[in-house]
C-alpha positions as CSV (number, residue, x, y, z in Angstrom):
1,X,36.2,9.7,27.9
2,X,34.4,9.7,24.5
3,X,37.4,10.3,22.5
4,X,39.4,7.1,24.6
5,X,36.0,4.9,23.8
6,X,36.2,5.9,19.9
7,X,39.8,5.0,19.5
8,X,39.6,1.9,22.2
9,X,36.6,0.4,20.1
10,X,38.2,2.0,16.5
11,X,34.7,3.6,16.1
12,X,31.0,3.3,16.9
13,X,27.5,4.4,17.0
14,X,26.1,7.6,18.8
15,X,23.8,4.8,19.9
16,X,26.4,2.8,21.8
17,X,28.7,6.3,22.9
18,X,25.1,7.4,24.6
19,X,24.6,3.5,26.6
20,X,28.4,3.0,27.1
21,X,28.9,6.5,29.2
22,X,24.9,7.2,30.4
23,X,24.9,10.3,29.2
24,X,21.4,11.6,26.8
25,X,21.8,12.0,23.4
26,X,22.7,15.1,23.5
27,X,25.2,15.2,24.9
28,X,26.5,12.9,23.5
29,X,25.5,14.4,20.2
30,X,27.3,17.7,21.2
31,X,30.7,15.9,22.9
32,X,30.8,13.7,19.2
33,X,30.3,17.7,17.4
34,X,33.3,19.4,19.5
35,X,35.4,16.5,18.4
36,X,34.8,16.1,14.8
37,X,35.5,20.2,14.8
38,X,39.0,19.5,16.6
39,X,39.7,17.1,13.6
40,X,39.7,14.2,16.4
41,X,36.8,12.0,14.8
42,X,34.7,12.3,12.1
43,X,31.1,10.8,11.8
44,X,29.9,8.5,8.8
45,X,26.9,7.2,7.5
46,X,26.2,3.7,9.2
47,X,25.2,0.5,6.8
48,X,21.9,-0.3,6.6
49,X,20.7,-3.3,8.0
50,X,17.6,-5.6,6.8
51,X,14.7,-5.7,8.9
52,X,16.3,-2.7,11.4
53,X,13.1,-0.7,12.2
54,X,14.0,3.3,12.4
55,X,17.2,5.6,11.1
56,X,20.1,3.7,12.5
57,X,22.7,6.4,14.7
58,X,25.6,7.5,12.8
59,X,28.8,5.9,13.1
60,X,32.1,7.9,15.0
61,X,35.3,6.8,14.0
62,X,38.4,8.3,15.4
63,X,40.6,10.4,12.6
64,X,43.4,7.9,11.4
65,X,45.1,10.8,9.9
66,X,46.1,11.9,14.0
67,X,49.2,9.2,13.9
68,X,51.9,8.5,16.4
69,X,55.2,7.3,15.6
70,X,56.2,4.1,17.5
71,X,60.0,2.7,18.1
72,X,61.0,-1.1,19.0
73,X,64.7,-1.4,19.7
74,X,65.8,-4.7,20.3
75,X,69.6,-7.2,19.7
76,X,68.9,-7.7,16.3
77,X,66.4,-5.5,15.0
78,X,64.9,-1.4,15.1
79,X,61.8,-1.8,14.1
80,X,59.5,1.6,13.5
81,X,56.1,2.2,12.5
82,X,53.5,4.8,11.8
83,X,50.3,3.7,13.9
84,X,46.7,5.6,13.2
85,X,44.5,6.7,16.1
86,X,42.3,3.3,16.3
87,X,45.8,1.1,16.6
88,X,46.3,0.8,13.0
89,X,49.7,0.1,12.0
90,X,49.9,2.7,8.9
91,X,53.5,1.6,8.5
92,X,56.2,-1.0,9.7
93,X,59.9,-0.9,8.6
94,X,62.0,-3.2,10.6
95,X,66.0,-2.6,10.2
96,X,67.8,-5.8,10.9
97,X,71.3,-5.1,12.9
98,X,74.4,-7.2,12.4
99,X,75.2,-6.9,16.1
100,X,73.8,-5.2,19.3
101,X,73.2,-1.8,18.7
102,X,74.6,1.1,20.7
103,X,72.4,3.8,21.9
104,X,73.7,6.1,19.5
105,X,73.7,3.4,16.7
106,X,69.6,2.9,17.6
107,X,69.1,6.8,17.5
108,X,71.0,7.5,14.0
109,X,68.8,4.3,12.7
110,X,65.3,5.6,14.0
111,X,65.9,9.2,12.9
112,X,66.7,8.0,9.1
113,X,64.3,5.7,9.1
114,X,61.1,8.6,10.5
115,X,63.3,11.2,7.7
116,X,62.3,8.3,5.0
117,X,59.0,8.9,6.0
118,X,58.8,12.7,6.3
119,X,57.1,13.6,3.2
120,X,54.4,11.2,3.9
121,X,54.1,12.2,7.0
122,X,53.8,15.8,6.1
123,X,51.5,15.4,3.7
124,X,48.8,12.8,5.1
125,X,49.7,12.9,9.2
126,X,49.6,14.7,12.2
127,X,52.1,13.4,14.6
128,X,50.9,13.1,18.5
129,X,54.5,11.8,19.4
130,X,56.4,9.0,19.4
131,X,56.8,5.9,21.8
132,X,59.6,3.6,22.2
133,X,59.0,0.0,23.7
134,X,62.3,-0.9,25.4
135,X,63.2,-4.4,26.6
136,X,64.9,-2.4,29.8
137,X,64.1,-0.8,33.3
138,X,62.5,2.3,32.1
139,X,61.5,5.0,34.7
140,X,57.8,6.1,32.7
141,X,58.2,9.1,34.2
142,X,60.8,11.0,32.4
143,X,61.3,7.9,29.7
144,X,65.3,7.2,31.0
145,X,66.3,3.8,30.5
146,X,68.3,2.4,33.9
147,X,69.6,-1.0,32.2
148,X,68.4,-2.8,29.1
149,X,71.0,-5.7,30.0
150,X,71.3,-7.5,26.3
151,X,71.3,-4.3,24.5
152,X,74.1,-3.2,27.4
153,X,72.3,0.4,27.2
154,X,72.4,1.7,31.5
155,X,71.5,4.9,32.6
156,X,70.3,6.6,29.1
157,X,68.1,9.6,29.0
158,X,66.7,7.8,25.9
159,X,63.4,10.0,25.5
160,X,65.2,13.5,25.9
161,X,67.9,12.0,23.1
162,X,65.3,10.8,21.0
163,X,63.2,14.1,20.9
164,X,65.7,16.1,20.3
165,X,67.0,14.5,17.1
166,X,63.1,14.1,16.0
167,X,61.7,17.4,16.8
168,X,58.4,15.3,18.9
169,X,57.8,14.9,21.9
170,X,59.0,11.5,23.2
171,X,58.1,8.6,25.9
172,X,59.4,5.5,26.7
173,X,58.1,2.3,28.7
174,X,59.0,-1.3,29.1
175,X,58.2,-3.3,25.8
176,X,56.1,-6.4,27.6
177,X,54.1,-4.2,29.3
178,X,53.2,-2.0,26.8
179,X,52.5,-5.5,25.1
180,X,50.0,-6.3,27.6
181,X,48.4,-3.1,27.3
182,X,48.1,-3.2,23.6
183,X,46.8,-6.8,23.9
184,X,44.2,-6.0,26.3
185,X,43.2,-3.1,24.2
186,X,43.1,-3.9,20.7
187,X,44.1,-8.0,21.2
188,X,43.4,-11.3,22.4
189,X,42.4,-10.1,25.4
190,X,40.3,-7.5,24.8
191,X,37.6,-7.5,27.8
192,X,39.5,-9.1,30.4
193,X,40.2,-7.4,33.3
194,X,42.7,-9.5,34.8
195,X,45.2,-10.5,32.6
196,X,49.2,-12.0,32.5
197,X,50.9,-11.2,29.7
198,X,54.9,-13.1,29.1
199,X,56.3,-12.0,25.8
200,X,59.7,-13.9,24.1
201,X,61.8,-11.6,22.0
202,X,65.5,-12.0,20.8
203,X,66.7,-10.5,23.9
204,X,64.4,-12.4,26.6
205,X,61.3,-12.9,28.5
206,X,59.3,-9.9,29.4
207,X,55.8,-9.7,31.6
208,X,53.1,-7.1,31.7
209,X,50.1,-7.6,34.3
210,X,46.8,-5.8,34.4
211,X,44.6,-6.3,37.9
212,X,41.3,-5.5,37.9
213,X,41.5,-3.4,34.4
214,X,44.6,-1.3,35.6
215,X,48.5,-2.3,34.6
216,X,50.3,-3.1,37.3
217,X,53.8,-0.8,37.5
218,X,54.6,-0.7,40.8
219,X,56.2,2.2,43.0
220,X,58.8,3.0,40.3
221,X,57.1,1.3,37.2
222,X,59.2,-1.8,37.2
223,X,56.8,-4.4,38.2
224,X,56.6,-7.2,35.8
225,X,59.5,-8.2,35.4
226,X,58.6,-12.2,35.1
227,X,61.7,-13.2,32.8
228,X,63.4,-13.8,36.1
229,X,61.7,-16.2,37.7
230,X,63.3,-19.2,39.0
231,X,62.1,-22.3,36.5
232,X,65.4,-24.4,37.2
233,X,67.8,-24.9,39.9
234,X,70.2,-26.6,37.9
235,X,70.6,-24.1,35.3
236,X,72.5,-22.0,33.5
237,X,73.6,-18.6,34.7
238,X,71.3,-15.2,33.7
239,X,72.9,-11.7,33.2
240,X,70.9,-11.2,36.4
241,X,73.3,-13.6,38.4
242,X,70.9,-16.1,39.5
243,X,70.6,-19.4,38.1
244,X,67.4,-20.9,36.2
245,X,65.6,-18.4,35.5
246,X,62.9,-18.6,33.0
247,X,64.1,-16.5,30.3
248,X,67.6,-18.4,30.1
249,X,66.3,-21.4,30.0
250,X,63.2,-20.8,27.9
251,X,65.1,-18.6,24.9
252,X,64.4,-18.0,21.1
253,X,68.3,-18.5,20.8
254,X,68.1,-21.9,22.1
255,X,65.6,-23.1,19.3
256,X,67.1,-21.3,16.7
257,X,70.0,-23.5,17.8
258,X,68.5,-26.5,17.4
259,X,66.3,-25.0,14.0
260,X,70.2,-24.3,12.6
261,X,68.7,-21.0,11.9
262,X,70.7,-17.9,11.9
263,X,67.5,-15.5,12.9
264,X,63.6,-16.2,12.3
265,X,60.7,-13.8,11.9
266,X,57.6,-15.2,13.6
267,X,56.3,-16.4,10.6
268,X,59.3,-18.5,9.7
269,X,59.6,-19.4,13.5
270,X,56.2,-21.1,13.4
271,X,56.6,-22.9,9.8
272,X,59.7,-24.0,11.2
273,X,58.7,-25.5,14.7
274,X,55.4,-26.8,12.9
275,X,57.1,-28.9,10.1
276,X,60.0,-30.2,12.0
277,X,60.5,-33.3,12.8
278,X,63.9,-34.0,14.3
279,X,64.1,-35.3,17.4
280,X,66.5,-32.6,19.1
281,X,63.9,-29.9,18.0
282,X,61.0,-32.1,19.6
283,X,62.9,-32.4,22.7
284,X,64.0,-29.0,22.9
285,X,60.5,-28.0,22.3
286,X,59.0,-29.9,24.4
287,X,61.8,-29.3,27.6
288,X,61.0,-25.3,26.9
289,X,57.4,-26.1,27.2
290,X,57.1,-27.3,30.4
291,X,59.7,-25.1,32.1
292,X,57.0,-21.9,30.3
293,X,54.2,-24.1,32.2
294,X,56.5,-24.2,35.5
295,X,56.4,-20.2,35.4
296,X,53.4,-19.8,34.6
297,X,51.5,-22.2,37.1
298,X,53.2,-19.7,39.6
299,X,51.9,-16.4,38.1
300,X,48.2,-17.9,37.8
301,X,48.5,-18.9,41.6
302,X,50.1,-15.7,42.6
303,X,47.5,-13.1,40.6
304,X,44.8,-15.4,39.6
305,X,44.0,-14.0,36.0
306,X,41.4,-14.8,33.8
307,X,43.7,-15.0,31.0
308,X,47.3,-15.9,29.5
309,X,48.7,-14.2,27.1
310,X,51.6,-15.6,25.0
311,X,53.5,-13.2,22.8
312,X,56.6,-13.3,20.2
313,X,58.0,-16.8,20.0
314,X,56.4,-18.1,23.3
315,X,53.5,-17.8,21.1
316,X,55.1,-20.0,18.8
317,X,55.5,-22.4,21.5
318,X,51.7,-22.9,22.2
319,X,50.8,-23.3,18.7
320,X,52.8,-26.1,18.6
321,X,52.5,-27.4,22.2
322,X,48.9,-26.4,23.4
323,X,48.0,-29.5,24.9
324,X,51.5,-29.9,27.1
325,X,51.0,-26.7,28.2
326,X,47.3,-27.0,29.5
327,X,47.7,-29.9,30.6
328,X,50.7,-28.8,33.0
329,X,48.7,-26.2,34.0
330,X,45.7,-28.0,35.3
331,X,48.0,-30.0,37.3
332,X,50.2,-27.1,38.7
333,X,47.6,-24.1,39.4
334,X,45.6,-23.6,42.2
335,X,43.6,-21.6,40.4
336,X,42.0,-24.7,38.1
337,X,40.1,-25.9,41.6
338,X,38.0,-22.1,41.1
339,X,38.0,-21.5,37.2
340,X,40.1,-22.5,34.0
341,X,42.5,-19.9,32.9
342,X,42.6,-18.6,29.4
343,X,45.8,-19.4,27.7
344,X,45.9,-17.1,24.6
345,X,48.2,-15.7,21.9
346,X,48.8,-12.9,21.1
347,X,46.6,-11.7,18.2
348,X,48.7,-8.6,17.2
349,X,51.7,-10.3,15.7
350,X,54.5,-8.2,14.7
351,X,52.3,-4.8,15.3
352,X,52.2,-6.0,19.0
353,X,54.8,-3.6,20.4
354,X,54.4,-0.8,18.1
355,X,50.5,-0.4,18.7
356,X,52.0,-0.9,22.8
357,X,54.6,2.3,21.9
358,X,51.9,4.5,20.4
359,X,50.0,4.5,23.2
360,X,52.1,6.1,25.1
361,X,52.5,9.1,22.6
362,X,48.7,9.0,22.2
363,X,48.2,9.6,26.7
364,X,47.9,13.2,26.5
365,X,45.7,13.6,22.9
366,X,43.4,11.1,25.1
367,X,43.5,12.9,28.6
368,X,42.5,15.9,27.1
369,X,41.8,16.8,23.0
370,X,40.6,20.4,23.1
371,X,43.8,20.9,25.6
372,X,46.3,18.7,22.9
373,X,45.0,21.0,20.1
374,X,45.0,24.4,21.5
375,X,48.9,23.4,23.0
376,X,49.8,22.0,19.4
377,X,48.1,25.5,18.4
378,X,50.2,28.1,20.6
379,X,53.7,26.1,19.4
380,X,53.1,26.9,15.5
């Protein structure tokens, strides 16, 4: 519990460990000692503040040199990072693809890309795991992807694969939730109990919820799957094979269409949508904006969230159309008779889904750190 607080929070007093958990101080004092002697956290000397009366409690920050390795595949991109206990991103290297990658196209390009960062590795960090975001079905429990449809990867025993080309132990969950974990962890939404989160990548519209402070997976850990709901009944096709449904007609393809841009980083996606001034990009914009406000009128009614959270370009969609989108929301949500939603974005940028991955590898340090090191201990 002390350990999960310290790297939850990135660090804090013995003060606030002691009234966070209502334990004495020591306790506390000895839980903070068996962790800094497993190399888990380490304590430093807390700055001194003018007109604090008394010795001010000694800060406890979690070890940044205990790292996981976290994995993004995606259509047009493997992204891989180095991430810190505290959800520092230590490291990002995204590898831009020319076309869809195939499993064993992803594999060959994370394993050169973690051997590029072996002798830093060895010599600064010790490596929990790794995690790997998938936009897919993936079954949490054993990390096998059923069907990532626009990569056209089905029925891939991706964490077994992975792990054995990496020598680490390897887990695998569904990208926008782990986004909505990370978000509600280290993000916007930090806090908030209740909590949709949509995110917009190259290859769709993902959704992660979190009810009363717990992620929603469902029975086999597919729940949130919010890409396909129905937004237009005169629309086009999905992979799915219904028609309408959000992530068709609300797509980063369709306004790189209109931008007459081949691919866009966030960055350039924002500069882009906030400069432009031609009226098909308007339009578009504005037609993708209140189709997003359709969907998500029906997720505030169905789960009644205090928050919204908007990530990859659907972010980029509410910095540029905040005041459409609230104001469709007011008019369509039950919920605005009770309270006013929280329409956020997401605060963690490109480091969104790796900080997301990490967490996975990071479960078991968490659940248990003398048990992590003494198992790490008896494989040398």
């Amino acid at each position: 519990m002390v350990m999960t607080m310290l790297h939850h929070a990135r660090g804090c007093s013995r003060a606030e460990l002691t009234k966070r958990t209502g334990l004495n101080r020591s306790t506390i004092a000895a839980l903070v000692a068996e962790l800094v002697d497993l190399g888990m956290a380490f304590e430093v000397e807390p700055e001194s503040v003018v007109g604090r009366v008394g010795r001010p409690s000694p800060q406890v920050v979690p070890n940044p040199g205990l790292a996981a390795i976290a994995v993004n595949p995606d259509v047009d991109a493997i992204t891989v990072g180095l991430v810190g206990l505290g959800g520092e991103v230590i490291r990002r290297i995204r590898f831009d693809t020319t076309r869809v990658p195939t499993v064993a196209e992803a594999i060959n390009a994370v394993k050169a890309i973690v051997d590029g960062m072996r002798g830093e590795i060895d010599q600064s960090y010790s490596i929990a795991g790794v995690g790997v975001a998938v936009p897919a079905l993936v079954n949490s429990a054993d990390g096998r992807v059923l069907i990532a449809p626009h990569l056209g990867w089905r029925d891939v025993n991706l964490a077994r694969d992975l792990a054995r080309v990496l020598d680490y132990p390897v887990f695998a969950g569904n990208d926008a939730s782990l986004g909505a974990i990370a978000e509600s962890m280290f993000g916007a939404a930090r806090g908030i109990n209740d909590l949709v989160y949509l995110n917009g990548s190259a290859s769709g519209i993902g959704g992660g919820l979190i009810i009363g402070g717990t992620p929603l997976r469902g029975t086999s850990g597919y729940a949130g799957e919010l890409g396909h709901t129905l937004v237009n009944s005169a629309g086009v096709r999905c992979h799915c094979g219904r028609i309408g449904c959000l992530e068709t007609e609300v797509s980063m393809a369709r306004l790189l269409a209109v931008l007459k841009l081949p691919r866009a980083d966030l960055d350039d996606l924002d500069i882009a949508l906030g400069v432009s001034r031609d009226p098909a990009v308007l339009a578009e914009v504005r037609r993708q904006i209140e189709l997003l406000s359709e969907a998500i009128s029906n997720f505030v009614n169905l789960f009644d969230p205090e928050m919204v959270v908007l990530g990859g370009f659907l972010g980029s969609l509410l910095s540029v159309g905040r005041e459409q989108l609230t104001a469709a929301m007011i008019v369509r949500s039950m919920s605005s008779i009770g309270h006013t939603v929280a329409i956020e974005r997401a605060s963690l940028g490109s480091h969104l889904m790796l900080v997301g991955a990490a967490e996975l590898a990071f479960a078991d340090l968490l659940d248990d750190p003398a048990g992590f090191v003494r198992g790490r201990a008896s494989r040398r």
